[in-house]
Coordinates of C-alpha atoms and ligand atoms in Angstrom, one line a residue:
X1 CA 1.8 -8.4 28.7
X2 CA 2.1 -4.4 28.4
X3 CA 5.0 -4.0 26.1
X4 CA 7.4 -5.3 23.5
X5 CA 10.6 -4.2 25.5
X6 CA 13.5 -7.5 26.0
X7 CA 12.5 -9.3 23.3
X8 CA 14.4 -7.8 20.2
X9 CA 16.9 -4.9 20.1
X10 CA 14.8 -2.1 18.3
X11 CA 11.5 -3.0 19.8
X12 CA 11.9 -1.8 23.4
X13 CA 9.1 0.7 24.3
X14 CA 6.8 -0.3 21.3
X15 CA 3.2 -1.0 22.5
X16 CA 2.0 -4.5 21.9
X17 CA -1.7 -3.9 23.7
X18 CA -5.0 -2.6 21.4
X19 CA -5.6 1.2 21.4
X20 CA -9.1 2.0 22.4
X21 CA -10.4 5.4 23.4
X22 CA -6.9 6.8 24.5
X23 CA -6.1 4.2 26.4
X24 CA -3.9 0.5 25.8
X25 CA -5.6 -2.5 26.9
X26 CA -4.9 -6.3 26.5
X27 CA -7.6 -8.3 24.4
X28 CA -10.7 -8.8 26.2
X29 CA -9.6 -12.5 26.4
X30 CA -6.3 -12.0 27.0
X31 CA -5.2 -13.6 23.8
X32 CA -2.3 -13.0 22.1
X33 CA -0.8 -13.5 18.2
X34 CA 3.0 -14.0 17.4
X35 CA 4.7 -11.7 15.7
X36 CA 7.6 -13.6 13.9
X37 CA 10.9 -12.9 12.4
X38 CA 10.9 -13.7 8.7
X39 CA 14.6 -13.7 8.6
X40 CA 14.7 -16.8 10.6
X41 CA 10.8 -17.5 12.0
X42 CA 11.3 -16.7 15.5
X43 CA 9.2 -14.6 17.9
X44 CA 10.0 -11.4 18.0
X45 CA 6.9 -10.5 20.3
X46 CA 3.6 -11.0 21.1
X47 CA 0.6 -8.4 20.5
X48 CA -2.8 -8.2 21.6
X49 CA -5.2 -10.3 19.6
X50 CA -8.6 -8.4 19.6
X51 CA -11.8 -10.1 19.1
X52 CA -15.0 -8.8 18.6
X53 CA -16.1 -7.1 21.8
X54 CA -12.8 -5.1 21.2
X55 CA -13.9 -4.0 17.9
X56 CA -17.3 -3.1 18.8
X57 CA -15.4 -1.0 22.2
X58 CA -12.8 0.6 19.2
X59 CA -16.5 1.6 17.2
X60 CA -18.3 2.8 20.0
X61 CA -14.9 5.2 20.9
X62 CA -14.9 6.1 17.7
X63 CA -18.3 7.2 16.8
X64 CA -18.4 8.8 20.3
X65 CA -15.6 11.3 19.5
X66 CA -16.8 11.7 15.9
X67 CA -18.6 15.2 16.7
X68 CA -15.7 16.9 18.4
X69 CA -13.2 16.2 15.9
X70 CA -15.2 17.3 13.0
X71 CA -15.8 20.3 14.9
X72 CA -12.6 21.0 15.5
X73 CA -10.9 23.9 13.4
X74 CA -9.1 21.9 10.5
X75 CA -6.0 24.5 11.3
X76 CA -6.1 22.4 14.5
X77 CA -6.5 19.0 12.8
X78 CA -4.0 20.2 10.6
X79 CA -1.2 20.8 13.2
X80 CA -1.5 17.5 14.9
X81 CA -0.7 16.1 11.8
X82 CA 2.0 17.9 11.4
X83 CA 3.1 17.4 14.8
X84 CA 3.0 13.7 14.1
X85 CA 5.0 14.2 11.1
X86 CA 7.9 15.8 13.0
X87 CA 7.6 13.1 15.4
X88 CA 7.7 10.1 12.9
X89 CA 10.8 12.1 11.2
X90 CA 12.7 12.5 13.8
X91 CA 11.8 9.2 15.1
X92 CA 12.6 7.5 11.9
X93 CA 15.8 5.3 12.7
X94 CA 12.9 3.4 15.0
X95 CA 10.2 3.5 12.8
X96 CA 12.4 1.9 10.4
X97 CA 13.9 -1.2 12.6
X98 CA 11.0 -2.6 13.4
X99 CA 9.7 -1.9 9.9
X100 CA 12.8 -4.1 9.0
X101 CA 12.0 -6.6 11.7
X102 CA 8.5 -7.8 11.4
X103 CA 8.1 -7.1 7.2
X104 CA 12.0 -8.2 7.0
X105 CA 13.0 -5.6 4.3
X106 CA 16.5 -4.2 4.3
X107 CA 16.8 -1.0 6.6
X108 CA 17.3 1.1 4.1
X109 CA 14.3 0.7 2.4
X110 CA 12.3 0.5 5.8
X111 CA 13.6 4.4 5.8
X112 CA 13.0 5.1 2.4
X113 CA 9.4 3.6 3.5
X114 CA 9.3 5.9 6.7
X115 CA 10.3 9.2 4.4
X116 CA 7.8 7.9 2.1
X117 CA 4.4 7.0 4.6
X118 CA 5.5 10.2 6.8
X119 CA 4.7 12.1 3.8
X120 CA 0.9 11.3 3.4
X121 CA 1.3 13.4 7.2
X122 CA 2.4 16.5 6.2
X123 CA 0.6 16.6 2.8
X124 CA -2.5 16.1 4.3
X125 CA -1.9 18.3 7.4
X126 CA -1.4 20.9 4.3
X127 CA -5.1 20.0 2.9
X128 CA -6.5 20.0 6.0
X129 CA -7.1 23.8 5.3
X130 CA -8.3 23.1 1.7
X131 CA -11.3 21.5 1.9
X132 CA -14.3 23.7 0.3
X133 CA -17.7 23.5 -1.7
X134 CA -18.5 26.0 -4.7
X135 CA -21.4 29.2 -4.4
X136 CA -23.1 28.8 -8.2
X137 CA -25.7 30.2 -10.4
X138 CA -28.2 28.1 -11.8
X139 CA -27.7 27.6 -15.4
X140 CA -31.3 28.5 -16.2
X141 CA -31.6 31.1 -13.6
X142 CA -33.3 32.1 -10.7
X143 CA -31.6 30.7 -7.8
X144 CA -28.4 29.7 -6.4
X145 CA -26.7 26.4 -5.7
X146 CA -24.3 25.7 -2.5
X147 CA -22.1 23.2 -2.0
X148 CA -20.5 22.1 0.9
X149 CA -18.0 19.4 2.3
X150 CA -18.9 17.3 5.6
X151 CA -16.5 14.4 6.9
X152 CA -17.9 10.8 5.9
X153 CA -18.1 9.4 9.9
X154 CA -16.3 7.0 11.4
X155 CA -14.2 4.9 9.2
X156 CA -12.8 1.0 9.1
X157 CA -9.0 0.6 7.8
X158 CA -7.7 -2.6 6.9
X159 CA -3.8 -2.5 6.5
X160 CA -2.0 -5.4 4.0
X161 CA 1.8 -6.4 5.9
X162 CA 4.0 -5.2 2.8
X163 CA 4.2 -1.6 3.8
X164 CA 3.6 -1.5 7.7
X165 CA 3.7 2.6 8.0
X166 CA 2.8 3.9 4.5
X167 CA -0.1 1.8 3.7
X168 CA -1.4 3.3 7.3
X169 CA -0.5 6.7 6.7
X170 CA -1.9 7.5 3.4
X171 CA -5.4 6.5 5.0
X172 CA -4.8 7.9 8.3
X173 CA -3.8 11.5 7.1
X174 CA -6.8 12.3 4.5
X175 CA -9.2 10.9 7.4
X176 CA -7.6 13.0 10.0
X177 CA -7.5 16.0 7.7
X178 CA -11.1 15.9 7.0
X179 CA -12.2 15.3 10.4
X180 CA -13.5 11.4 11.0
X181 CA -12.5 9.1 13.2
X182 CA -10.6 5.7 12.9
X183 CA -10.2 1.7 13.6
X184 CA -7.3 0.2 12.1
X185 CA -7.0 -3.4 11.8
X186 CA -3.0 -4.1 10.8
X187 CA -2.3 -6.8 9.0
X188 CA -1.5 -10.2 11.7
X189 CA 2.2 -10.5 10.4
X190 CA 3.2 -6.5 10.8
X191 CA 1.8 -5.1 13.9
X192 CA 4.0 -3.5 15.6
X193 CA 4.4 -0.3 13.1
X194 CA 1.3 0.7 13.6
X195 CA 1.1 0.5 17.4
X196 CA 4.4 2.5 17.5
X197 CA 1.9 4.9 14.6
X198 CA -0.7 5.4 17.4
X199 CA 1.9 5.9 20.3
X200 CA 3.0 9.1 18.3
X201 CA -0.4 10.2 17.7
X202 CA -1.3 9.4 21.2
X203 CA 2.1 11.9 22.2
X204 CA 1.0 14.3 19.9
X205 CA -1.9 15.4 21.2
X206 CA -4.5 13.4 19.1
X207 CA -8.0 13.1 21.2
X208 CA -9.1 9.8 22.5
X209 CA -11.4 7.8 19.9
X210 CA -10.0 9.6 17.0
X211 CA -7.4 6.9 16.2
X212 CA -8.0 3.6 17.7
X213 CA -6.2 0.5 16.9
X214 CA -7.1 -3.4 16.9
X215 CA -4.7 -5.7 16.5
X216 CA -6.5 -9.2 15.6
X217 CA -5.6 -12.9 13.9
X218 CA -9.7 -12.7 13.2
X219 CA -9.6 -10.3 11.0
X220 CA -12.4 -11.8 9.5
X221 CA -14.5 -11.8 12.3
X222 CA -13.5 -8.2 13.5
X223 CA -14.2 -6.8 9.8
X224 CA -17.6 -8.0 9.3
X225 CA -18.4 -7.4 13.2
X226 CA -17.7 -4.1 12.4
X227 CA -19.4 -3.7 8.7
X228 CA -22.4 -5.0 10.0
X229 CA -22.5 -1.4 12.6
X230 CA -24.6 1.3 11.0
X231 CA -22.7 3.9 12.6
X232 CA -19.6 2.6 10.6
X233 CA -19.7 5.0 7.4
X234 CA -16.2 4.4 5.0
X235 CA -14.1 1.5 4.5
X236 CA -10.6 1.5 3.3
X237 CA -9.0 -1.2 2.6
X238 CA -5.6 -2.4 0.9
X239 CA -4.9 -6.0 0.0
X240 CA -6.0 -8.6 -2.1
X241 CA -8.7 -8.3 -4.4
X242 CA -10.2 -11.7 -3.4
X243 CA -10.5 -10.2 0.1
X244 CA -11.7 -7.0 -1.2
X245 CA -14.9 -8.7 -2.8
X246 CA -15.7 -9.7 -0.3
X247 CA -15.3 -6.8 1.7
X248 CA -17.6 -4.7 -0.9
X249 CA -20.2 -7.2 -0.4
X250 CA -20.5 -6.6 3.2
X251 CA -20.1 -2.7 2.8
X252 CA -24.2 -3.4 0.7
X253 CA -26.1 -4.2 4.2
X254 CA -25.4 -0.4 5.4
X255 CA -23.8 1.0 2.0
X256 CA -20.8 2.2 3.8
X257 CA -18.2 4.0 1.3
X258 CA -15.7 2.5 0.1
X259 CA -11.8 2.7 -1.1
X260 CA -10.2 -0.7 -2.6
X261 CA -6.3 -0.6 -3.4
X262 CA -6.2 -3.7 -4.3
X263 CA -3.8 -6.4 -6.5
X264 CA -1.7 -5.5 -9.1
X265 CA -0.1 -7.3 -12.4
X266 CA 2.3 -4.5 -13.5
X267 CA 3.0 -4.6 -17.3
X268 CA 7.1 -2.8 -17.8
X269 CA 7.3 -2.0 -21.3
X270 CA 10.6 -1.5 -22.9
X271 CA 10.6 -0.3 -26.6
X272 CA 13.5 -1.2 -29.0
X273 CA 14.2 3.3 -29.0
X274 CA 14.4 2.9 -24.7
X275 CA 17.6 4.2 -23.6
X276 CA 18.3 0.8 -22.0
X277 CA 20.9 1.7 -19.3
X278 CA 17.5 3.7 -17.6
X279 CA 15.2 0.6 -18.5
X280 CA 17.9 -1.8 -16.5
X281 CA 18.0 0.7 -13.4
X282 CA 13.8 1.6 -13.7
X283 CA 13.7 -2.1 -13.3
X284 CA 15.7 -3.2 -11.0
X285 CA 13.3 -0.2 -8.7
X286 CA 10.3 -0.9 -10.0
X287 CA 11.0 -5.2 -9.5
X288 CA 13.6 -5.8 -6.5
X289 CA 11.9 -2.6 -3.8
X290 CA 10.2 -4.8 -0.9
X291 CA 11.6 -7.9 -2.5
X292 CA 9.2 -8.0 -5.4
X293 CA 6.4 -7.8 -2.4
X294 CA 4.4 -4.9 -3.7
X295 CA 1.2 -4.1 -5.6
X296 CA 3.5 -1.7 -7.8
X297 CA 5.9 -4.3 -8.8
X298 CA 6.6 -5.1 -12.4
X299 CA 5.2 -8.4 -12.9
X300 CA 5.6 -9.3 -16.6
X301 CA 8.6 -7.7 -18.6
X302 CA 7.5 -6.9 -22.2
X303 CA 11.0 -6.3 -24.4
X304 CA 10.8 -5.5 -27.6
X305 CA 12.3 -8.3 -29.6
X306 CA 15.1 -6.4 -30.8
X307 CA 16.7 -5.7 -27.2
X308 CA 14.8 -8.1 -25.2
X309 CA 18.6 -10.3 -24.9
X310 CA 20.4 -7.5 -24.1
X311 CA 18.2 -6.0 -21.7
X312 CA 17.6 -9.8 -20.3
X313 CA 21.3 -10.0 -19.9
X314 CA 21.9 -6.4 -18.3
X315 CA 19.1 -7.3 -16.1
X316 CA 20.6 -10.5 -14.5
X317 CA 23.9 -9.5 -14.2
X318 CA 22.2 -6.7 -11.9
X319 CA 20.2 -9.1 -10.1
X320 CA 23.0 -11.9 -9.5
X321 CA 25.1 -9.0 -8.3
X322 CA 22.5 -8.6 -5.0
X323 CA 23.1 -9.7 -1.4
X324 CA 20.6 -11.3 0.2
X325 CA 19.9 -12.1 3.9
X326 CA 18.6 -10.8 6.8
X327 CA 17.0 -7.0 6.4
X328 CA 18.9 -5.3 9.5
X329 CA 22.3 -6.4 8.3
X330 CA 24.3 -4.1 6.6
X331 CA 25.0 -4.7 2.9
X332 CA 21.7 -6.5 2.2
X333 CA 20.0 -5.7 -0.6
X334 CA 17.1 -8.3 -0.4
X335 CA 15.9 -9.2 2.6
X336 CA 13.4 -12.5 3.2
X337 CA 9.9 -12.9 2.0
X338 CA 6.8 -12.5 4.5
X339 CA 6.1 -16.2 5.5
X340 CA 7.0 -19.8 3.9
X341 CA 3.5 -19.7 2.0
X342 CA 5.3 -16.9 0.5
X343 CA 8.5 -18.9 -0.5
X344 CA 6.3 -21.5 -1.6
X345 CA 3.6 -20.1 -4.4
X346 CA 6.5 -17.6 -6.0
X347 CA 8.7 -21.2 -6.8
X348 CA 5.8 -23.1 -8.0
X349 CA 5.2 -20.1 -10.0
X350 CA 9.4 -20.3 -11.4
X351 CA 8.7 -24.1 -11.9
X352 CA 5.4 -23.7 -13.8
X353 CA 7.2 -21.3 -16.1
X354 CA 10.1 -23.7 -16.8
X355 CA 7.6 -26.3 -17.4
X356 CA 6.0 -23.8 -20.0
X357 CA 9.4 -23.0 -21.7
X358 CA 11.0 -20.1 -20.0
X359 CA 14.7 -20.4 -19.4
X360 CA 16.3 -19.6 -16.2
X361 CA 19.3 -16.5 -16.4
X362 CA 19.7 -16.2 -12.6
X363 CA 18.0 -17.8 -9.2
X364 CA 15.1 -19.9 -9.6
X365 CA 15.0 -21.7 -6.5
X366 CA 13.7 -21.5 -2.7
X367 CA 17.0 -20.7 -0.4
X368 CA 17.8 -23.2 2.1
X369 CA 16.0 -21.9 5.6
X370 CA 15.9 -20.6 8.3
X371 CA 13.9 -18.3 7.1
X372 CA 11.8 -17.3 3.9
X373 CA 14.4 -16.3 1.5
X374 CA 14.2 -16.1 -2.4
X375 CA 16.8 -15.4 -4.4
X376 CA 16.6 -12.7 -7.4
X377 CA 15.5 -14.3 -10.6
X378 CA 15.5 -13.7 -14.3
X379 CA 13.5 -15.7 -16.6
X380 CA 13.7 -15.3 -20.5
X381 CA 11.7 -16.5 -23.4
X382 CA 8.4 -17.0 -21.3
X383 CA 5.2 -17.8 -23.4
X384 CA 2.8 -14.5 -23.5
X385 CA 0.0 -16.9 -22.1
X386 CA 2.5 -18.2 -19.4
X387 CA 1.3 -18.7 -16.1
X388 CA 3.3 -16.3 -14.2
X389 CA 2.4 -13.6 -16.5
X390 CA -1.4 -14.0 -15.3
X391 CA -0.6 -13.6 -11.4
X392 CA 0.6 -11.6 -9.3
X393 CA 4.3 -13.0 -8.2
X394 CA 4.7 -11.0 -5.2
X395 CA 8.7 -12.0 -5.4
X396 CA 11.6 -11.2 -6.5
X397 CA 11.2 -13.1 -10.0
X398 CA 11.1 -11.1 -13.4
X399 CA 9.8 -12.5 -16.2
X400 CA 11.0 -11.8 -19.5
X401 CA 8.4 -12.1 -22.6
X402 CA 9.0 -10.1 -26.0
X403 CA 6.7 -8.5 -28.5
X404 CA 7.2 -7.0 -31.9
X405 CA 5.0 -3.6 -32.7
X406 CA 3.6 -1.3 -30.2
X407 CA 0.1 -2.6 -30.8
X408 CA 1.3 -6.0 -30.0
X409 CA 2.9 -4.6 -26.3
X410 CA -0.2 -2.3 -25.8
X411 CA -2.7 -5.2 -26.0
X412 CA -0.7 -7.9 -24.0
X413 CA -0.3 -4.8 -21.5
X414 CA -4.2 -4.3 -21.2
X415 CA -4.7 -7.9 -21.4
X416 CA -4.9 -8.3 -17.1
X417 CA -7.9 -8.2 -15.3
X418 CA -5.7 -6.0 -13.0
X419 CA -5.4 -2.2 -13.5
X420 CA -2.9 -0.9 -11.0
X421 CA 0.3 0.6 -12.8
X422 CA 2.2 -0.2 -16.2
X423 CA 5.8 1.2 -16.6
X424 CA 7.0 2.1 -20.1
X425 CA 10.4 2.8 -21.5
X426 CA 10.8 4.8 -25.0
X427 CA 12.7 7.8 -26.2
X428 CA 10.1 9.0 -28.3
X429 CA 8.0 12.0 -27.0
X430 CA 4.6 10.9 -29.0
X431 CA 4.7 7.4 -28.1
X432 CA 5.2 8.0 -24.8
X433 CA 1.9 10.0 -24.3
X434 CA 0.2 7.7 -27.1
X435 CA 0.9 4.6 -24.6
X436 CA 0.1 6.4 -21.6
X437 CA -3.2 6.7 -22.5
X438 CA -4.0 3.6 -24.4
X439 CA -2.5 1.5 -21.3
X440 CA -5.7 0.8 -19.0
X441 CA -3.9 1.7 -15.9
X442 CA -4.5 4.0 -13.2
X443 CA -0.9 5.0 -12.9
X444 CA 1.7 4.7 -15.8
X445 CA 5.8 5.3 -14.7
X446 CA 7.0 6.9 -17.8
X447 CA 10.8 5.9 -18.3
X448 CA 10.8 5.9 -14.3
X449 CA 10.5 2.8 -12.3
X450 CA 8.6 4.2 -9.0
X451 CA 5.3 6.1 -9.0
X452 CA 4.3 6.3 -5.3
X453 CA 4.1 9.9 -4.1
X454 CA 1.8 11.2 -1.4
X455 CA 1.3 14.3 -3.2
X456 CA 0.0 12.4 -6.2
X457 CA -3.5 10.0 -6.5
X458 CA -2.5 6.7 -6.6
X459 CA -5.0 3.8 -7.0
X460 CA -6.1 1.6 -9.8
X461 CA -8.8 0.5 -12.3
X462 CA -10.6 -3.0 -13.3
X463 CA -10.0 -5.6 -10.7
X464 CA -7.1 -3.3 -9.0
X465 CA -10.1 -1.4 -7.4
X466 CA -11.1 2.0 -7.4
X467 CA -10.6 5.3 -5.0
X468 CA -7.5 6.7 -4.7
X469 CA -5.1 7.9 -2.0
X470 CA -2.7 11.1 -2.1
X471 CA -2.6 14.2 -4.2
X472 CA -5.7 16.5 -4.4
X473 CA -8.1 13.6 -4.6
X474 CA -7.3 11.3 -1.2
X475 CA -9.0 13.6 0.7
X476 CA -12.6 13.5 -1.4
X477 CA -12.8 9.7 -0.2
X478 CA -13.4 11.3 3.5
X479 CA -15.8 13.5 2.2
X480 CA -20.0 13.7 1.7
X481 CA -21.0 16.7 -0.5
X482 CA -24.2 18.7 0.5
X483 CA -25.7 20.2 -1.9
X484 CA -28.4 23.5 -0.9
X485 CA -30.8 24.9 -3.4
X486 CA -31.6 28.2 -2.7
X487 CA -34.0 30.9 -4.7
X488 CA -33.5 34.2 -4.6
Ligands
LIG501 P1 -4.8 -9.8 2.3 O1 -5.9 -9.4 1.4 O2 -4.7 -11.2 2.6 O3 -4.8 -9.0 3.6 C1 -4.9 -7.6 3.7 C2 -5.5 -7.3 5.0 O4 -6.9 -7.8 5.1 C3 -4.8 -7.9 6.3 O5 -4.9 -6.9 7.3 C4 -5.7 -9.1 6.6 O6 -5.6 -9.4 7.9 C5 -7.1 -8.6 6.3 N1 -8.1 -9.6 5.9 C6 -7.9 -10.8 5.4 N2 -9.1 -11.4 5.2 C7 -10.0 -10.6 5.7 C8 -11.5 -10.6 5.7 N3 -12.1 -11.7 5.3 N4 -12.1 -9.6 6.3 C9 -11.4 -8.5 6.7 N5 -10.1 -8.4 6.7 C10 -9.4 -9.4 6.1 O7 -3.5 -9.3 1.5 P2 -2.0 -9.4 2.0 O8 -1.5 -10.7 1.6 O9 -1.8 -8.9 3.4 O10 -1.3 -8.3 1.0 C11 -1.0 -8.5 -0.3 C12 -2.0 -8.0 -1.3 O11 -2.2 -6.6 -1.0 C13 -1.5 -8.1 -2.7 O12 -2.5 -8.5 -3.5 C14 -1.1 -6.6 -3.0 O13 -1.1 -6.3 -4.4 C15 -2.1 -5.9 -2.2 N6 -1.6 -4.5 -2.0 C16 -2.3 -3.5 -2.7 C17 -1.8 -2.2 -2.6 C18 -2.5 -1.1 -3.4 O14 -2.4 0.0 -3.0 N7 -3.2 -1.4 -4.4 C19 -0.8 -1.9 -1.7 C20 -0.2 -2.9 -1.0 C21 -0.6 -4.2 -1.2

């Protein structure tokens, strides 16, 4: 096995071996995992499937190089970065085909995806040079304090399959920029974008050990191999919370840092002032990007009553209007979902809420195979308590629930354990801040349906986890602050 090239147009020249001190190598028992089509479940090519002993080799390269690279200038750092970006950009018809292929999303969004996770390279090739402590006097006098910013060590980066670049990227770039070194685990399903990552950064310039990749169908093994490693300082991860727990019960043994981006139970409020034209297209972003198959995605619709059949009606007319099939076709809106376990949990989810009393406007049932398709689906006068307003869909479903006072939208808002993002729609200026901060959110999309910026901190609160990636702030989670006390 060396590489992915003859098995599907788009993939020739990827790397489908494990990255490991510079250099690509097949598992160290030669296993491999599938990496299927979700447009029709075939095999679009096999990858490396690392074990332990190739996670331990990934930590010992990476702790090995983690002196150099913090020692080398971050104008330096900073460049290869950049250098990567430029590479990723003008790479990005690739980047986004077998973004399509493996996740199954329609092109276009694999570029919008590629624009988007190139991003969190050039921002953080631009904070590379920002990174500073404070000179200060003591309050009470008498002596000076000093701060001053080191790079956390080696770090542990565990990748969900949803967004196969970005969610790489936006921990890659901070880590880079402050000057530790890296093992990514990809998620099973979408390996491929991230070997084709490391192959740029490889091109680039980027010394051996600083980026190392382990591709692995153990990744439960690999993770706590790895956790259990003293020298292992930060872990990032991005996926479910469930996982996540567990995950921050390892990082105790060694009290490794850590960064959790985890599930999400979006609340989209819509207020009888919203101009609704901007609701309907703010939700139609914020519910249908990655089929439904993100942490950002509008999970519950709360309408006021006033509007809530007019905006239910607008809203499925959009959503009945969509094509879907397979991702690399042209014309395809909605491409299909990650797996059949996928396909499966989002239509016992429709059925439960039919059962509960919600009335089906459009879709509502599994397609027909091959492949994991859904189609687009409205659903109107679901119960507040409904079960499908207490999970995360994860599918192109949206749920239609009403309320009557802002109170009454406010509360049901907060009412999730989950704490990524809310989305609110209202014309009126002192609402619109007085929601934003009553919603217990860590991002709010006001009157917009799409929050995710690299140049801005996203993350969440409550059981969406805590850290936060992009803006000012991603680059703190790579860093330890010494502090000097010094008289004079
Ligand atoms: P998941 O938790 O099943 O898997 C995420 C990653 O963790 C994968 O790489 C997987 O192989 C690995 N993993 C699974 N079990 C593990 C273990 N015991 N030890 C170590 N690694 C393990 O999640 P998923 O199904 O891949 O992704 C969907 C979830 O990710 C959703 O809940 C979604 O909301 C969340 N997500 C969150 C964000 C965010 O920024 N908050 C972004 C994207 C996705």
């Amino acid at each position: 096995m060396t590489q992915a090239s003859g098995t599907r147009d788009g993939l020739e020249g990827v790397e489908t071996r494990l990255f490991i001190g510079g250099t690509w190598r097949d598992a160290d028992d030669a296993g491999t995992i599938d990496v299927l089509d979700p447009a029709d479940g075939s095999v679009l090519a096999s990858v490396a499937d690392g074990g332990t002993a190739d996670a331990m080799a990934a930590l010992d390269a990476a702790a090995d190089a983690q002196a150099a690279w913090s020692a080398t200038p971050p104008r330096e750092r900073g460049e290869l970065l950049r250098a990567a970006y430029e590479l990723v950009a003008q790479r990005a018809d690739q980047f986004a085909r077998v973004i399509s292929l493996e996740m199954g999303k329609p092109l276009a969004e694999a570029k919008g995806e590629v624009t988007y996770g190139n991003e969190f390279l050039r921002w953080f090739s631009e904070e590379a040079v920002r990174v500073h402590g404070r000179w200060m006097e003591n309050p009470v006098g008498g002596s000076r304090m000093l701060t001053m910013k080191k790079p956390v060590g080696p770090c542990l980066f565990i990748t969900p399959w949803n967004f196969p670049l970005a969610m790489g990227t936006r921990k890659i770039g901070p880590a880079l920029a402050a000057g530790c070194t890296v093992v990514i685990k990809p998620a099973s399903q979408t390996p491929l974008t991230m070997l084709l990552l490391a192959q740029v950064l490889e091109e680039v310039g980027v010394p051996a050990g600083v980026v190392n990749v382990v591709t692995t169908s153990s990744s439960r093994e690999v993770g706590a191999a790895l956790m259990a490693d003293p020298r292992l300082r930060k872990v990032s991860f991005t996926g479910s919370t469930e996982v996540g727990r567990g995950l921050i019960g390892q990082s105790a043994e060694h009290l490794q840092r850590i960064s959790m981006e985890l599930g999400g139970n979006a609340p989209f409020l819509v207020f009888e002032d919203a101009d609704l034209d901007a609701a309907v297209e703010g939700a139609m972003v914020a519910k249908m990007r990655n089929m439904g198959e993100a942490c950002t995605a509008a999970n519950r619709f709360l309408v006021h009553e006033s509007v809530a059949e007019e905006f239910g009606r607008r809203l499925a007319e959009r959503m009945s209007g969509l094509t879907v099939g397979r991702g690399q076709d042209d014309g395809v809106d909605v491409g299909p979902l990650i797996n059949a376990e996928a396909v499966e949990s989002v239509g016992a989810l429709v059925s439960e809420a039919v059962e509960e009393g919600a009335r089906v406007l459009v879709g509502g049932k599994p397609a027909e195979g091959p492949g994991w398709f859904f189609p687009p689906t409205v659903l109107v006068d679901v119960p507040a308590e409904a079960t499908i307003n207490r999970h995360e869909i994860f599918g192109p479903v949206a749920p239609i629930t009403t309320f009557s006072t802002e109170e009454e939208a406010v509360a049901a808002a907060n009412s999730s354990e989950y704490g990524l993002v809310a989305y609110a729609y209202t014309r009126d200026l002192t609402r619109s801040l007085r929601v934003s901060e009553a919603l217990a959110f860590g991002m709010v999309g006001l009157n917009t349906g799409i929050v995710s910026n690299a140049a801005a901190p996203f993350g969440g609160v409550k059981a969406s986890g805590f850290g936060r990636e992009g803006g000012f702030e991603g680059i703190e989670e790579y860093l330890d602050t010494t502090y000097v006390a010094i008289p004079l």
